[in-house]
PDB file of C-alpha atoms in Angstrom:
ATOM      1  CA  UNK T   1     -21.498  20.984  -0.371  1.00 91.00           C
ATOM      2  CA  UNK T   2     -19.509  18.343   1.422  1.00 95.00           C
ATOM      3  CA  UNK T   3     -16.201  18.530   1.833  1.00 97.00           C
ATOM      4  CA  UNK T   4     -13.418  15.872   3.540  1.00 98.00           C
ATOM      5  CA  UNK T   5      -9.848  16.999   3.602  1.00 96.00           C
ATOM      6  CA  UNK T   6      -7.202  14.444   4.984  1.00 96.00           C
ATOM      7  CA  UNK T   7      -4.220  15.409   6.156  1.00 95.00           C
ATOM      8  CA  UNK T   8      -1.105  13.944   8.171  1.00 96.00           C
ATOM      9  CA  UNK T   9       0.072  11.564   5.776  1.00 93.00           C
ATOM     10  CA  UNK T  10       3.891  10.983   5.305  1.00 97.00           C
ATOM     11  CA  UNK T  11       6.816   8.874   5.259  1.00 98.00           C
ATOM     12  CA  UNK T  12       7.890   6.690   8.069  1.00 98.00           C
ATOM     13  CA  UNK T  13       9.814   3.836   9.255  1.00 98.00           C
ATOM     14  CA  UNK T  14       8.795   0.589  10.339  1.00 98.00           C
ATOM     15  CA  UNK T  15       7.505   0.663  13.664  1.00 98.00           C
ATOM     16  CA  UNK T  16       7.066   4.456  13.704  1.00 98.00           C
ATOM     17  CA  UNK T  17       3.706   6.220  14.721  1.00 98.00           C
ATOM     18  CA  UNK T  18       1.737   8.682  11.962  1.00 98.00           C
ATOM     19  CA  UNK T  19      -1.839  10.147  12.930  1.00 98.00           C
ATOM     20  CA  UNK T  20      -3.855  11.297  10.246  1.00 98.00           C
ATOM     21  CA  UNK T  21      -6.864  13.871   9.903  1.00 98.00           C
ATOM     22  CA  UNK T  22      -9.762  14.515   8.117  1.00 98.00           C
ATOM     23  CA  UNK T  23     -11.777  17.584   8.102  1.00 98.00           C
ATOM     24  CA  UNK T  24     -15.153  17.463   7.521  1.00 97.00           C
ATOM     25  CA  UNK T  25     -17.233  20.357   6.284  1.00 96.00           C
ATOM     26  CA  UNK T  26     -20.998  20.454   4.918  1.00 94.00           C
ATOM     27  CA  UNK T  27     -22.179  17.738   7.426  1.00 91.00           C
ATOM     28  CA  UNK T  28     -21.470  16.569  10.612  1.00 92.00           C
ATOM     29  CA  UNK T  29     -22.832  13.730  13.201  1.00 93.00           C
ATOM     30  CA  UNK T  30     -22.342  11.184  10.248  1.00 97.00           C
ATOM     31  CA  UNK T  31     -20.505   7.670  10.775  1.00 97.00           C
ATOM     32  CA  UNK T  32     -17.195   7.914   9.121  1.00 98.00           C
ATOM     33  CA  UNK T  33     -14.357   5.496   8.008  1.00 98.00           C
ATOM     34  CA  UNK T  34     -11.144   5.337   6.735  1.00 98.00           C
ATOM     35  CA  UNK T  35     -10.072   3.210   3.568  1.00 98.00           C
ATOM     36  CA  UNK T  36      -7.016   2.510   2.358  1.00 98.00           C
ATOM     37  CA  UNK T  37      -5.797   1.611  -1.366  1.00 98.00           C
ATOM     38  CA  UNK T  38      -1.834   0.398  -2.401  1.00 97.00           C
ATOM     39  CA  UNK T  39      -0.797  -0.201  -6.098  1.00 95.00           C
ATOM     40  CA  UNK T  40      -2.329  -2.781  -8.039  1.00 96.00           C
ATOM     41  CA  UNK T  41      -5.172  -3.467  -4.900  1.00 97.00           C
ATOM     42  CA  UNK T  42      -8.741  -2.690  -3.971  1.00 97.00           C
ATOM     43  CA  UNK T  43      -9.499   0.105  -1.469  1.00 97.00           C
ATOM     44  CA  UNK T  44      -9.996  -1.264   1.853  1.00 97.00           C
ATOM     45  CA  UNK T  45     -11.761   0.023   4.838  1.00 98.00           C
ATOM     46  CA  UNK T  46      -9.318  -0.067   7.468  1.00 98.00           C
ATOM     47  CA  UNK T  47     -11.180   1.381  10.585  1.00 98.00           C
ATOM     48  CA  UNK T  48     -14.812   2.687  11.015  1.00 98.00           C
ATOM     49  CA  UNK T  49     -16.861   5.005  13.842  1.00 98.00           C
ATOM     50  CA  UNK T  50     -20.019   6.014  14.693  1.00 98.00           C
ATOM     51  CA  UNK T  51     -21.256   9.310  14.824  1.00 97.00           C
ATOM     52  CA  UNK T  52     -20.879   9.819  18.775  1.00 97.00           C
ATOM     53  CA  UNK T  53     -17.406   7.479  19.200  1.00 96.00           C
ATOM     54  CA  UNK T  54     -19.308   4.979  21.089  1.00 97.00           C
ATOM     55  CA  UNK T  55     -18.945   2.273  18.933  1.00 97.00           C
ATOM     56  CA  UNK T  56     -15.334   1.616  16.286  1.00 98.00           C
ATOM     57  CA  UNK T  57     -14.698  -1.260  13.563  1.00 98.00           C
ATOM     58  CA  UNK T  58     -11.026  -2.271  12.269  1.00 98.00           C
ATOM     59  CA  UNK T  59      -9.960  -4.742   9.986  1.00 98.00           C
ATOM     60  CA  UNK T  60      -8.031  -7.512  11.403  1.00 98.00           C
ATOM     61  CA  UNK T  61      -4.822  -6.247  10.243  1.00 98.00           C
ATOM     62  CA  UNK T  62      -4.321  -3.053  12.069  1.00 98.00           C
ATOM     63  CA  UNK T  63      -6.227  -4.254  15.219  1.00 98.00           C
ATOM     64  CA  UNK T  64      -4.022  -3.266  18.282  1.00 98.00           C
ATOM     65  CA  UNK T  65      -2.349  -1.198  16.454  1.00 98.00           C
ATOM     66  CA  UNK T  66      -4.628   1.598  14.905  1.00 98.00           C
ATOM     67  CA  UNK T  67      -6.941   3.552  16.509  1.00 98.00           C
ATOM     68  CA  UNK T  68      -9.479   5.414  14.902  1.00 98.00           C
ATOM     69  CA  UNK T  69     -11.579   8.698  17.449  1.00 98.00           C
ATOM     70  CA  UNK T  70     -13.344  11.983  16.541  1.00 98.00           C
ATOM     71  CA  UNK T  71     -13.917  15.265  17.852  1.00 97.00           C
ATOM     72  CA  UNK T  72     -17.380  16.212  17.048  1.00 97.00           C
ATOM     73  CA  UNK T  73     -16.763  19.871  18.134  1.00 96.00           C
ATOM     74  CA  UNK T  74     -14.120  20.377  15.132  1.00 97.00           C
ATOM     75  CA  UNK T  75     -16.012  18.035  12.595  1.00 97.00           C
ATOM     76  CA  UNK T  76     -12.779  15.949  12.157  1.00 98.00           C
ATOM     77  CA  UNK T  77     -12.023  12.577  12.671  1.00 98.00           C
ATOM     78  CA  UNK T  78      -8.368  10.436  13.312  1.00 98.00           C
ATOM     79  CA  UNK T  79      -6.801   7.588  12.825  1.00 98.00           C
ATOM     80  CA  UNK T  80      -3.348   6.816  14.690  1.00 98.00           C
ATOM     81  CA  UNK T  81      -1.187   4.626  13.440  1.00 98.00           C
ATOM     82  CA  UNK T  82       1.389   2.819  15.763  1.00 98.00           C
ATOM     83  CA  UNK T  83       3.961  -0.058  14.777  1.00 98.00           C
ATOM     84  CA  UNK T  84       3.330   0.638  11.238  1.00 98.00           C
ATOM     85  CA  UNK T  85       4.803  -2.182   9.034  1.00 98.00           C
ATOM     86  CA  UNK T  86       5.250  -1.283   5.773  1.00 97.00           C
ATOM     87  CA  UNK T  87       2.241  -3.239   4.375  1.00 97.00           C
ATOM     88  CA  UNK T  88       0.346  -0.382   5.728  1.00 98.00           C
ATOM     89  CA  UNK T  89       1.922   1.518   2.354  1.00 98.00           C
ATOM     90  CA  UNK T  90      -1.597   3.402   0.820  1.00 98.00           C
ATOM     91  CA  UNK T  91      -3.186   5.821   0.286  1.00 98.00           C
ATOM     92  CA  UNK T  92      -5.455   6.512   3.139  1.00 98.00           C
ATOM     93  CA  UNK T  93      -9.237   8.197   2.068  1.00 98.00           C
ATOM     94  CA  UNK T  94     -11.806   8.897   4.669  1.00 98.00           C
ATOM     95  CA  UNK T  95     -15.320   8.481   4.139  1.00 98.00           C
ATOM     96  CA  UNK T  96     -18.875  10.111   5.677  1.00 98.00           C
ATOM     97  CA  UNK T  97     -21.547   7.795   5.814  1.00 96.00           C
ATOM     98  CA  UNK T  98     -25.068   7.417   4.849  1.00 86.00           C
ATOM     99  CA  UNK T  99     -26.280   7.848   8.337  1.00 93.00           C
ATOM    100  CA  UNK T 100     -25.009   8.176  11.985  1.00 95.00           C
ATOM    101  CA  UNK T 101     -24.524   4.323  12.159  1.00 95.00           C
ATOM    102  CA  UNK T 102     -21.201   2.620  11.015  1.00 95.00           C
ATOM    103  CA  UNK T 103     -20.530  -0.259   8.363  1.00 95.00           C
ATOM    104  CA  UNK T 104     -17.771  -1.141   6.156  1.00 95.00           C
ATOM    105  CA  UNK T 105     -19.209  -1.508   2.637  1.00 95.00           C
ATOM    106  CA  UNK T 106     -17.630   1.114   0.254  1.00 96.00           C
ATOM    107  CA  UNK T 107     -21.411   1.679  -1.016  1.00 95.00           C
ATOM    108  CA  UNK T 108     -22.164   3.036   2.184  1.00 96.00           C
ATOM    109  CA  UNK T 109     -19.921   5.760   2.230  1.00 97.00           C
ATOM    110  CA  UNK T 110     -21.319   9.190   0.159  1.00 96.00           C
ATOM    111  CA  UNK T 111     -18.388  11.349   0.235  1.00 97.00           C
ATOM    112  CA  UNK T 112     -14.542  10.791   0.334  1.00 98.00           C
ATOM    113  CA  UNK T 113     -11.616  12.707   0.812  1.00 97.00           C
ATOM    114  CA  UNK T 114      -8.850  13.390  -1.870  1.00 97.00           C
ATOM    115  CA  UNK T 115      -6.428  10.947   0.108  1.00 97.00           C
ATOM    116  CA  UNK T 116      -3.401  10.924   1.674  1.00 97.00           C
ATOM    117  CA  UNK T 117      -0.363   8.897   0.979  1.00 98.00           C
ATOM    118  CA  UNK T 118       1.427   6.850   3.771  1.00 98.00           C
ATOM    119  CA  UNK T 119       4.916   5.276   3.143  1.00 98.00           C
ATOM    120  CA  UNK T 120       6.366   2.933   5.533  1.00 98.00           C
ATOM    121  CA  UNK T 121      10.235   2.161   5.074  1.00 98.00           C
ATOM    122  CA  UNK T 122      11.266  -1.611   6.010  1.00 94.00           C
TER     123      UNK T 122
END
């Protein structure tokens, strides 16, 4: 059984830093991604990786901002948020792929995480 547990959300102010974690268990070496989803939107994917770290995806919102890494050894993956603005305001869900590539289609993604909320403050 696969299992994602984020972790790390919180509230913030504008322009403040957050990193968030999710824990995989069940499988590991997959491509993984994290989504986003605010009130009254679609879920987003907001950053993607492969399964070795050698190649990353981010939407062009958070691009020099967010940075998204892994560490195969403990099966969990990041995503650090700097300058956060407080469009950022989700919930943030990570996602294990279908294989050890990376894409950003939701259909992609097999498993997800229960979420994590992230609340920016203007």
């Amino acid at each position: 059984q696969v299992q994602l547990v984020e972790s790390g959300g919180g509230l913030v102010q504008a322009g403040g830093s957050l990193r968030v974690s999710c824990a995989a268990a069940g499988r590991s070496n997959y491509g993984m991604g994290w989504f986003r989803q605010a009130p009254g939107k679609e879920r987003e994917i907001v950053a993607a990786i492969n399964w070795s770290g050698t190649n990353t995806y981010y939407v062009d919102s958070v691009k020099g901002r967010f940075t998204i890494s892994r560490d195969n050894a403990k099966n969990t993956v990041y995503l650090q948020m700097n300058s956060l603005k407080p469009e950022d305001s989700a919930v943030y869900y990570c996602a294990m792929g279908g294989d050890r590539g990376l894409a950003t289609s939701r259909t992609w993604y097999k498993y997800w995480g229960q979420g994590t909320q992230v609340t920016v403050s203007s």
